[in-house]
Short mmCIF file of C-alpha atoms and ligand atoms in Angstrom, two decimals:
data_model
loop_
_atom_site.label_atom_id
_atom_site.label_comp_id
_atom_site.label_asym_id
_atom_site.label_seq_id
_atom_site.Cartn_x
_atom_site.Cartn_y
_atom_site.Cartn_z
CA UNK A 1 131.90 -64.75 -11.85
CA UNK A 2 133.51 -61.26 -10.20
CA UNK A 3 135.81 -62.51 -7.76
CA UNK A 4 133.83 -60.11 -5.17
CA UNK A 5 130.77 -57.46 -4.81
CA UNK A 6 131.04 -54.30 -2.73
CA UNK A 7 127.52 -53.48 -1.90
CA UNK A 8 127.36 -49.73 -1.07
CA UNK A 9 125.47 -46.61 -2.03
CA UNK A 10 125.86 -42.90 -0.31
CA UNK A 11 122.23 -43.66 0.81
CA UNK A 12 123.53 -46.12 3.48
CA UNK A 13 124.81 -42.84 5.56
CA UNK A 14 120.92 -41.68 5.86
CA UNK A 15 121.14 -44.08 8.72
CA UNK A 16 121.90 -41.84 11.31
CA UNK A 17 120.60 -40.69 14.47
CA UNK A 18 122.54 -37.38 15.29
CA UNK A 19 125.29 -35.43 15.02
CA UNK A 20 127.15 -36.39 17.98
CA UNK A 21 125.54 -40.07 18.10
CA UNK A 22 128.75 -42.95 17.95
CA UNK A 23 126.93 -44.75 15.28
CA UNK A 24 128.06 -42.90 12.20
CA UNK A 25 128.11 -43.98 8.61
CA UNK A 26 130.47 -41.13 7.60
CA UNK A 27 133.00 -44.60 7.75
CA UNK A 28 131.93 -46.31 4.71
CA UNK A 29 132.86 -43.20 2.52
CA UNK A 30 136.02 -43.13 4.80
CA UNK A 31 136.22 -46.82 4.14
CA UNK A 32 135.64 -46.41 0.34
CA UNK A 33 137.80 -43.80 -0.34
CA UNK A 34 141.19 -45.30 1.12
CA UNK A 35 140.29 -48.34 -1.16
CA UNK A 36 139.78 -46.17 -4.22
CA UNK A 37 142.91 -44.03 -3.03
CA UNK A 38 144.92 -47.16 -3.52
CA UNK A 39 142.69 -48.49 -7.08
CA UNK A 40 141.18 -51.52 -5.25
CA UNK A 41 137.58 -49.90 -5.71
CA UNK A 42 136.78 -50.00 -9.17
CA UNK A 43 132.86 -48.60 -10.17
CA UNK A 44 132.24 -51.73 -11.69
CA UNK A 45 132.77 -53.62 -8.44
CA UNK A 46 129.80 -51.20 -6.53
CA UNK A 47 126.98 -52.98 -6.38
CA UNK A 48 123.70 -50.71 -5.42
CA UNK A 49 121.97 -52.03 -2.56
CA UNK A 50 117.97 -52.48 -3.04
CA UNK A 51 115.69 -51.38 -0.23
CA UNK A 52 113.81 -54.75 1.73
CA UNK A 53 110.31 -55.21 1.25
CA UNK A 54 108.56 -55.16 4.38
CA UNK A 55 107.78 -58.83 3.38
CA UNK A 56 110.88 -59.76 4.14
CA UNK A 57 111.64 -57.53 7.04
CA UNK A 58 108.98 -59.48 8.43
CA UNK A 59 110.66 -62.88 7.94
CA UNK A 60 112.50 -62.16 11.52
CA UNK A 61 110.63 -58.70 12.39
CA UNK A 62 106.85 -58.25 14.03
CA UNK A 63 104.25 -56.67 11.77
CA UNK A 64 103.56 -54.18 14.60
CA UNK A 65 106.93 -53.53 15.17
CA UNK A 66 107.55 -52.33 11.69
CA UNK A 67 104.56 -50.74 11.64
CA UNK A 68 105.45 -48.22 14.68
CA UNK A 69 108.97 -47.86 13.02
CA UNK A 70 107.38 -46.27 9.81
CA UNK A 71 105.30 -44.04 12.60
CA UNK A 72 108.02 -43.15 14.77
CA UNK A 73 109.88 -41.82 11.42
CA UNK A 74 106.83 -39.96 10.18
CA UNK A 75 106.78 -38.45 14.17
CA UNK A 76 103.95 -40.30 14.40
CA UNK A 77 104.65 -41.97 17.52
CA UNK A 78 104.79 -40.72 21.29
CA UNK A 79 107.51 -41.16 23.25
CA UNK A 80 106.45 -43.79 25.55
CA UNK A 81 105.17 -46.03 23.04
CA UNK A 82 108.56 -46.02 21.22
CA UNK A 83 110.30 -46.79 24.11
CA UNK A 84 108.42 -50.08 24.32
CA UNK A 85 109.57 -50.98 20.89
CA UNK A 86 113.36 -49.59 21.95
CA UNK A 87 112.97 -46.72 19.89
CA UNK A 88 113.59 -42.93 21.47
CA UNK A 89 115.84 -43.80 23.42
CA UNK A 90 118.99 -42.69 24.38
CA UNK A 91 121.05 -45.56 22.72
CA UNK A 92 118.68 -45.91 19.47
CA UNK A 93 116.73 -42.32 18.99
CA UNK A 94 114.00 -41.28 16.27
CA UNK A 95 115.14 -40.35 13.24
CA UNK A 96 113.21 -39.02 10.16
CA UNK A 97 112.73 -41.68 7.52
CA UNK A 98 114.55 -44.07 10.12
CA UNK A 99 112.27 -47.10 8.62
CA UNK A 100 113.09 -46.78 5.02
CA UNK A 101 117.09 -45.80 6.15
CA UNK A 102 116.92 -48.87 7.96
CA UNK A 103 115.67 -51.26 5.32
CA UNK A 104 117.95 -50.12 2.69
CA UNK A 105 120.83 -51.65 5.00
CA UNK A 106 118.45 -54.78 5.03
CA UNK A 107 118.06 -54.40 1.67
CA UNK A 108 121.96 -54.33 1.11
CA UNK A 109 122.78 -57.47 2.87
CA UNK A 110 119.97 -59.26 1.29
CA UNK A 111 121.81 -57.91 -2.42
CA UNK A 112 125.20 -59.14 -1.21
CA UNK A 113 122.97 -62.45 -0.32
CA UNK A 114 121.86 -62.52 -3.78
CA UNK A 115 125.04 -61.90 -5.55
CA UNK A 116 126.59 -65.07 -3.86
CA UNK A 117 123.86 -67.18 -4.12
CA UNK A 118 123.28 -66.52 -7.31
CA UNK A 119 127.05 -67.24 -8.52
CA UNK A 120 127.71 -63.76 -9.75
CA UNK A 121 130.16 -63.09 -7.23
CA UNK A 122 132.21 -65.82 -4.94
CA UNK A 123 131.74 -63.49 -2.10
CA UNK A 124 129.74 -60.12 -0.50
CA UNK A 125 130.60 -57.24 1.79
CA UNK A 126 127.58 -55.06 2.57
CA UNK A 127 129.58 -52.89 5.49
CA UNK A 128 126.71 -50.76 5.88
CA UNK A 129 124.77 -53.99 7.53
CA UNK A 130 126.07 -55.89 10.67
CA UNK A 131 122.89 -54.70 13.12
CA UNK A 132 123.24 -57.49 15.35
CA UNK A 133 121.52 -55.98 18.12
CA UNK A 134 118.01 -55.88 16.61
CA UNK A 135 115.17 -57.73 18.01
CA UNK A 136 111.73 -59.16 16.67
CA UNK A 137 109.98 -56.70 18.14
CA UNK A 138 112.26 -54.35 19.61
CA UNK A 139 115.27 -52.02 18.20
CA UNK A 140 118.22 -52.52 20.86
CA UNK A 141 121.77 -50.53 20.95
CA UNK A 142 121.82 -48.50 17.90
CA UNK A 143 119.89 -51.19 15.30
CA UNK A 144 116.49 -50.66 14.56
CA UNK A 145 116.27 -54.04 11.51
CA UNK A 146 118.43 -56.64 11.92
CA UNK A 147 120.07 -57.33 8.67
CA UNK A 148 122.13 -60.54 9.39
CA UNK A 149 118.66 -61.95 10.84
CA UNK A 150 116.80 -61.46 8.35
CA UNK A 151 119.64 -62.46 5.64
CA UNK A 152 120.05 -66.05 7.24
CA UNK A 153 116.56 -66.49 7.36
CA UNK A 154 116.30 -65.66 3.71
CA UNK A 155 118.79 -67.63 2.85
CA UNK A 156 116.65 -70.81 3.93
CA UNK A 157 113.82 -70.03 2.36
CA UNK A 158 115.18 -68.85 -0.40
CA UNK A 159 118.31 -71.17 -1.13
CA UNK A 160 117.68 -73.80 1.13
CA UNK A 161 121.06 -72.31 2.94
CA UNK A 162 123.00 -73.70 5.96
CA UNK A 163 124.34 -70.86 7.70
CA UNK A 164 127.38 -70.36 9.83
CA UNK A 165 127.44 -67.01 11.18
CA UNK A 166 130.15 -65.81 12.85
CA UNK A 167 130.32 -62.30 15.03
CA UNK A 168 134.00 -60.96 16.07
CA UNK A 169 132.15 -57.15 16.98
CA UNK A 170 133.02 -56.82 20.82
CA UNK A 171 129.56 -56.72 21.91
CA UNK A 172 128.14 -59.86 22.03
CA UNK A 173 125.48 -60.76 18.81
CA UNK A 174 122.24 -61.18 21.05
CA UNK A 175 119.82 -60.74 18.17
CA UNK A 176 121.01 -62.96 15.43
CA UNK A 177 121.47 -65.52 18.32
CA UNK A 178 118.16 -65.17 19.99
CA UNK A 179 116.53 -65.36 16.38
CA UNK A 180 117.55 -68.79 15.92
CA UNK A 181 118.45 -70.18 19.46
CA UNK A 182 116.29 -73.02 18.63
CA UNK A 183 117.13 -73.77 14.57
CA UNK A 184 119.37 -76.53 14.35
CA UNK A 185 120.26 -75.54 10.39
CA UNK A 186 121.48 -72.08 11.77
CA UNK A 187 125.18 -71.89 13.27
CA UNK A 188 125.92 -68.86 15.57
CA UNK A 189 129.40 -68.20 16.79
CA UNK A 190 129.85 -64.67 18.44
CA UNK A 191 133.50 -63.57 20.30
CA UNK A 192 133.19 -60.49 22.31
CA UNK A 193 134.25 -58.96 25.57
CA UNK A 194 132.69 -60.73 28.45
CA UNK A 195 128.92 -58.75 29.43
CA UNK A 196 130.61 -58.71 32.67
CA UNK A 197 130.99 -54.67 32.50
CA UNK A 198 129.89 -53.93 29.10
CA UNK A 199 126.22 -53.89 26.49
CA UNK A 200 124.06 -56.44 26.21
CA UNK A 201 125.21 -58.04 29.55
CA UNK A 202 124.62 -61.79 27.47
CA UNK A 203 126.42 -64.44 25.75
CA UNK A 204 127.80 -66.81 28.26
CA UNK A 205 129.12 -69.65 27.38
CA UNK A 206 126.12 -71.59 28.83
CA UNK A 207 124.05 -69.29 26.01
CA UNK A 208 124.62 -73.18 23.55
CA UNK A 209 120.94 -72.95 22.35
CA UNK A 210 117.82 -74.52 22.69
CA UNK A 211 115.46 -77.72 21.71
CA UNK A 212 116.36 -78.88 18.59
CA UNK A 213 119.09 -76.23 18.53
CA UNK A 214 121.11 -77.07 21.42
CA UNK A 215 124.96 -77.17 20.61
CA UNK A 216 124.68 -74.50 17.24
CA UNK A 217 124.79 -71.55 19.69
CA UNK A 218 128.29 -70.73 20.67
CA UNK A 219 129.67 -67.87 22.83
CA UNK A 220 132.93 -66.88 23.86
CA UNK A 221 133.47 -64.35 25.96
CA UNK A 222 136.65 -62.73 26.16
CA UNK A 223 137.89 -60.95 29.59
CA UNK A 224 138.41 -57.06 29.35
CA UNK A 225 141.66 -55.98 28.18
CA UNK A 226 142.38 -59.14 25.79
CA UNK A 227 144.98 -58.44 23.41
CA UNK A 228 145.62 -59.84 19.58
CA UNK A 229 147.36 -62.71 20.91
CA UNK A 230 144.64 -64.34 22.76
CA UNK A 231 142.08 -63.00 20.94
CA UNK A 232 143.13 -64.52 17.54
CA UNK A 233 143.77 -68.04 19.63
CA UNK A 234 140.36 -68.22 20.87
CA UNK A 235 138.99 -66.57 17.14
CA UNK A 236 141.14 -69.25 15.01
CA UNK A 237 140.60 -72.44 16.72
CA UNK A 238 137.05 -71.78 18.12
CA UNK A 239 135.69 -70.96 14.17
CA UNK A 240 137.64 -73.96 12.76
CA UNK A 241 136.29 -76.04 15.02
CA UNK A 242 133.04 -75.24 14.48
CA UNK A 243 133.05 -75.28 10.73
CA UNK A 244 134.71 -79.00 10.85
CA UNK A 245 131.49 -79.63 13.16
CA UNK A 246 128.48 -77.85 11.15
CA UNK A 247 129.42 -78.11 7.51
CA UNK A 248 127.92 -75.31 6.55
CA UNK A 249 126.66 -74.06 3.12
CA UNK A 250 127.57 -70.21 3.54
CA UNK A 251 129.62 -68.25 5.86
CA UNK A 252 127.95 -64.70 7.14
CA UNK A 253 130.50 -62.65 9.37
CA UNK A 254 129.70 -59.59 10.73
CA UNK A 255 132.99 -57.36 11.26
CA UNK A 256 132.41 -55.15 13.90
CA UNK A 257 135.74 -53.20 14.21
CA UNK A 258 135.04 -51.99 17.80
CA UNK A 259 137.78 -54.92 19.56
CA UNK A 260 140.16 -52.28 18.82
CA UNK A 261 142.37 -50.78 21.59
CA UNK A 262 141.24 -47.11 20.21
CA UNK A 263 137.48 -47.97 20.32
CA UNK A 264 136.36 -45.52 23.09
CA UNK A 265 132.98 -48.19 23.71
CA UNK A 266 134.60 -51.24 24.65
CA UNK A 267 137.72 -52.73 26.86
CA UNK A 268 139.55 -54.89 23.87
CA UNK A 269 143.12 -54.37 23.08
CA UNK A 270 143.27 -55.52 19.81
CA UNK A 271 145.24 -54.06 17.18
CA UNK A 272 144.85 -54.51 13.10
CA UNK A 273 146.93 -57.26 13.46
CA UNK A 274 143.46 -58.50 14.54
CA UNK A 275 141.86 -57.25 11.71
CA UNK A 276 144.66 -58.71 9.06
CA UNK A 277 144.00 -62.12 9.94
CA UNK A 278 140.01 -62.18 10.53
CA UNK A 279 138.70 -61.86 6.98
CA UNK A 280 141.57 -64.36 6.08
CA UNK A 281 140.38 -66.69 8.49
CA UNK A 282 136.69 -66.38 7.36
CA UNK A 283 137.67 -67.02 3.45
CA UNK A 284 140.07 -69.68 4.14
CA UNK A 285 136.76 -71.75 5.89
CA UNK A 286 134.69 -70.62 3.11
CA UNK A 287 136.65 -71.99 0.51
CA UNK A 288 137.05 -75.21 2.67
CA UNK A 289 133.59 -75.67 3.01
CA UNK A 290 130.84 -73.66 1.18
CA UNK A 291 132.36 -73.35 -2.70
CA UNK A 292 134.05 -69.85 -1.49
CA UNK A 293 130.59 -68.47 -0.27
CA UNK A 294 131.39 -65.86 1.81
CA UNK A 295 129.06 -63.24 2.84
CA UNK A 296 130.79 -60.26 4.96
CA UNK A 297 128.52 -57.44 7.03
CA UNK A 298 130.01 -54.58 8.99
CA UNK A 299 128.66 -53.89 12.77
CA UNK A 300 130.43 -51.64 15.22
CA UNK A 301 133.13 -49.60 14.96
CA UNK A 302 133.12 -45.96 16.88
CA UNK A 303 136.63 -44.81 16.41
CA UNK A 304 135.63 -44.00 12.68
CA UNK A 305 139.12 -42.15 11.88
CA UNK A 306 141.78 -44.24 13.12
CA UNK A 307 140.22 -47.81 13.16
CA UNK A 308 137.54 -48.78 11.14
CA UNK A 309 138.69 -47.60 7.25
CA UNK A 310 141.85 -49.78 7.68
CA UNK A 311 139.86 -52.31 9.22
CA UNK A 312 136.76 -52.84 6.63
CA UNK A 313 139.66 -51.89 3.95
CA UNK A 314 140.97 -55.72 4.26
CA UNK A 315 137.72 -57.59 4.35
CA UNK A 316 137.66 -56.45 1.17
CA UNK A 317 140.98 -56.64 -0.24
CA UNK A 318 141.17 -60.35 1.35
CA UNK A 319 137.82 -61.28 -0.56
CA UNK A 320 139.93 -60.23 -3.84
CA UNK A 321 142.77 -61.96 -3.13
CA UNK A 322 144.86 -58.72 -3.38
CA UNK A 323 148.19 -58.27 -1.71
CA UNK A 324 147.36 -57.24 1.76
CA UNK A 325 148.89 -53.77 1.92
CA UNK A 326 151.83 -52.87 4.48
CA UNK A 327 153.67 -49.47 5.20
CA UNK A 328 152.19 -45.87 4.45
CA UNK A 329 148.86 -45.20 4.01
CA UNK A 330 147.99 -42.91 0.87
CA UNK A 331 148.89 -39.74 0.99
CA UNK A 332 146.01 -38.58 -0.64
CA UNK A 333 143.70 -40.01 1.98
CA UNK A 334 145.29 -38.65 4.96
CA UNK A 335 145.77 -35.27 3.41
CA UNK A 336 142.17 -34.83 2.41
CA UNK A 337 140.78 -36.22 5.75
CA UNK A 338 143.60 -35.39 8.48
CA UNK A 339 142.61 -31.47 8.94
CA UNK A 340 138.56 -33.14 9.10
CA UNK A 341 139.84 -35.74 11.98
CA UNK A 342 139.58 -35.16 15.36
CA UNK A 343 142.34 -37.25 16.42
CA UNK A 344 145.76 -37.57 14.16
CA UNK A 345 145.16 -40.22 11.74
CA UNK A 346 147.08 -43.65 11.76
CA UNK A 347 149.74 -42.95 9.39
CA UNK A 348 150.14 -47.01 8.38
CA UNK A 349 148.18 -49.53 7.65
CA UNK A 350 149.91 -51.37 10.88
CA UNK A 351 149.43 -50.25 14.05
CA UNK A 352 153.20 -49.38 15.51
CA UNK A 353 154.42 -52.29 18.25
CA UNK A 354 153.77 -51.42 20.87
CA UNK A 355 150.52 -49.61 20.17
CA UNK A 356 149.95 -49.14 23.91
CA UNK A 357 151.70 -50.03 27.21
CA UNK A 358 152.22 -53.32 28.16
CA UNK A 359 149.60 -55.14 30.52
CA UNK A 360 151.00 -56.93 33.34
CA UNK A 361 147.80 -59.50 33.75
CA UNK A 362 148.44 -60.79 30.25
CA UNK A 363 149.24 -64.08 31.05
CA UNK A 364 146.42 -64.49 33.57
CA UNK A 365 144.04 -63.22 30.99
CA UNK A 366 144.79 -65.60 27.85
CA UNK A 367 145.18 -68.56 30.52
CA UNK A 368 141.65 -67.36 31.40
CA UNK A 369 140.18 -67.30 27.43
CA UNK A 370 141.92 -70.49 26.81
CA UNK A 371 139.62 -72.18 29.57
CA UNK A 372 136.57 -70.24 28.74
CA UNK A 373 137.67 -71.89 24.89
CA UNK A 374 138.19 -75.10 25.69
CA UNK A 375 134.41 -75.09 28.26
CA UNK A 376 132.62 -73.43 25.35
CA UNK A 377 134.14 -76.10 22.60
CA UNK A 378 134.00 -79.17 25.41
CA UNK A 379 130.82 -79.80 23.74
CA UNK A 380 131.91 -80.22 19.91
CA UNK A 381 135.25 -81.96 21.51
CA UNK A 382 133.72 -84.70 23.47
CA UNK A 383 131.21 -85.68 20.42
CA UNK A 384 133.56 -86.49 18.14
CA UNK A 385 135.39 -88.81 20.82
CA UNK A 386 132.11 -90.67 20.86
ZN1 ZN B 401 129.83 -53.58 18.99
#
């Protein structure tokens, strides 16, 4: 069994919506070419991603829905009928081919799926997937299919699968969590920036689930401005806790990379400090509980030059128990992309201390995530006193 899969193929960047749109794919070749810049990216480890049927697309997705999708991509569809479905709009425009774009990065979680499940590989990383956004019937802030939906629901039917999913993007994960608000077998655990000020406006932490679901909906919503600090406090004890609780069978985290200080969408002041100890995290709790299964997705992630290659370059290092990397970044990477960035590229695989200046509401903010925490985990907490 390979110790991890990479799922990726250039055919993952045909999901695009513009030239100027924030969603852009032109970070997984980023992504993949710092790892093979450093020989962590063998070809043999490339797994090619296969395209979902509209079978399963329909496990989570309407039959209409997909139907004007395939239309709207074909130009096939007018304007205000799109909009119903959240398509042609400002957020999520009409691409050409934007059905069959969109179900190869189904398609590529559901092969990462299949190479855990299936014992070929201990763990997955599909980081052209992580569409959290995506409705049954409706395409919401930049994802038309939602690919973690429809991968947890596969897994059940398919594998009989427990899932824990877990969300550290800084938008909250309405769509996976609205998909199965009411499935007790189906763990969702999303930490974002508070919809206070910023897209979708939900996950509360009153947002615990419904009927037989109740308590396997979590949400905790960090205030603007948190930095790694209080973020990785509320991250680390809030997923531990959890996994202790559900016992699940396989971990899905989607890694959106957009928590970052630089990310010019969001509040967050993480740094990669953040992103050193999240994948670690996740594969500790895998090995703990599932037999290593650990399935890994990407998500957001809109400062493309600075952020999200170093980022979505240690979810997969950490799945292959490589040395985490420290000091200089390749010099062949940053020479054949700094003259194509906009901005000067990060020169290290750290982000220098301080990366910005300091906040003087710091302490007022983690003393505010640590009671959000310990509302949002009263529930777990108070059970096992019982
Ligand atoms: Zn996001």
């Amino acid at each position: 069994m390979k110790r991890a899969a990479f799922v990726y193929s250039e055919g993952q960047l045909d999901y695009k919506f513009s030239e100027t749109h924030p969603f852009n794919q032109k970070r997984l070749v980023l992504t993949a070419n710092l790892l093979r810049s450093i020989d962590a990216l063998p070809d043999s480890a490339i797994v090619e991603p296969r395209v979902a049927t509209d079978e399963e697309l329909a496990l989570i997705h309407d039959e209409r829905y997909i139907e004007i999708v395939k239309k709207a991509g074909n130009g096939e569809v007018d304007q205000i009928v799109a909009e119903n479905y959240g398509i042609g709009t400002e957020d999520t425009p009409i691409f050409p081919h934007m059905h069959e774009a969109s179900a190869q990065l189904v398609g590529g979680t559901l092969t990462a799926v299949d190479e855990v499940m299936e014992g070929r590989a201990r763990r997955a990383v599909n980081l052209g997937g992580g569409l959290h956004h995506g409705f049954r019937g409706k395409a919401s802030g930049f994802c038309v299919y939602n690919d973690s939906s429809v991968a947890i629901r596969y897994m059940q039917e398919k594998y009989g699968a427990r899932v824990l999913y877990i969300d550290t993007d800084a938008h909250h994960g309405d769509g996976v969590q609205w998909s199965f608000y009411d499935d007790p077998d189906v763990c969702t655990v999303s930490i974002h920036e508070t919809g206070r000020y910023l897209f979708p406006g939900t996950g509360s932490i009153t947002e615990r689930g419904s009927g037989q679901g109740y308590g396997t909906s979590f949400n905790f919503p960090v205030d603007a401005f948190t930095e790694d600090d209080s973020f990785l406090e509320v991250y680390r004890t809030s997923v531990r806790e959890i996994a202790e609780f559900f016992k699940p069978d396989v971990i899905l985290t989607q890694n959106g990379a957009d928590a970052h200080y630089f990310d010019p969408l969001t509040h967050l002041h993480s740094t990669m400090r953040t992103y050193r100890e999240i994948p670690k995290v996740a594969m500790e709790l895998a090995e703990q509980y599932c037999g290593g299964r650990w399935i890994a997705v990407g998500g957001g992630g809109y400062d493309i030059w600075r952020v999200v290659p170093r980022a979505w370059s240690l979810i997969w290092l950490t799945m292959n128990e490589a040395e985490i990397p420290e000091g200089p970044l390749p010099e062949k990477w940053l020479a054949r992309y700094g003259p194509e960035s906009p901005v000067p590229l990060m020169p290290h695989w750290e982000d220098p201390d301080p990366l910005y200046k300091p906040i003087p509401r710091k302490p007022e903010i983690e003393e505010k995530n640590r009671l959000m925490m310990e509302k949002a985990l009263h529930i777990i907490r108070s059970e096992k006193k019982e």
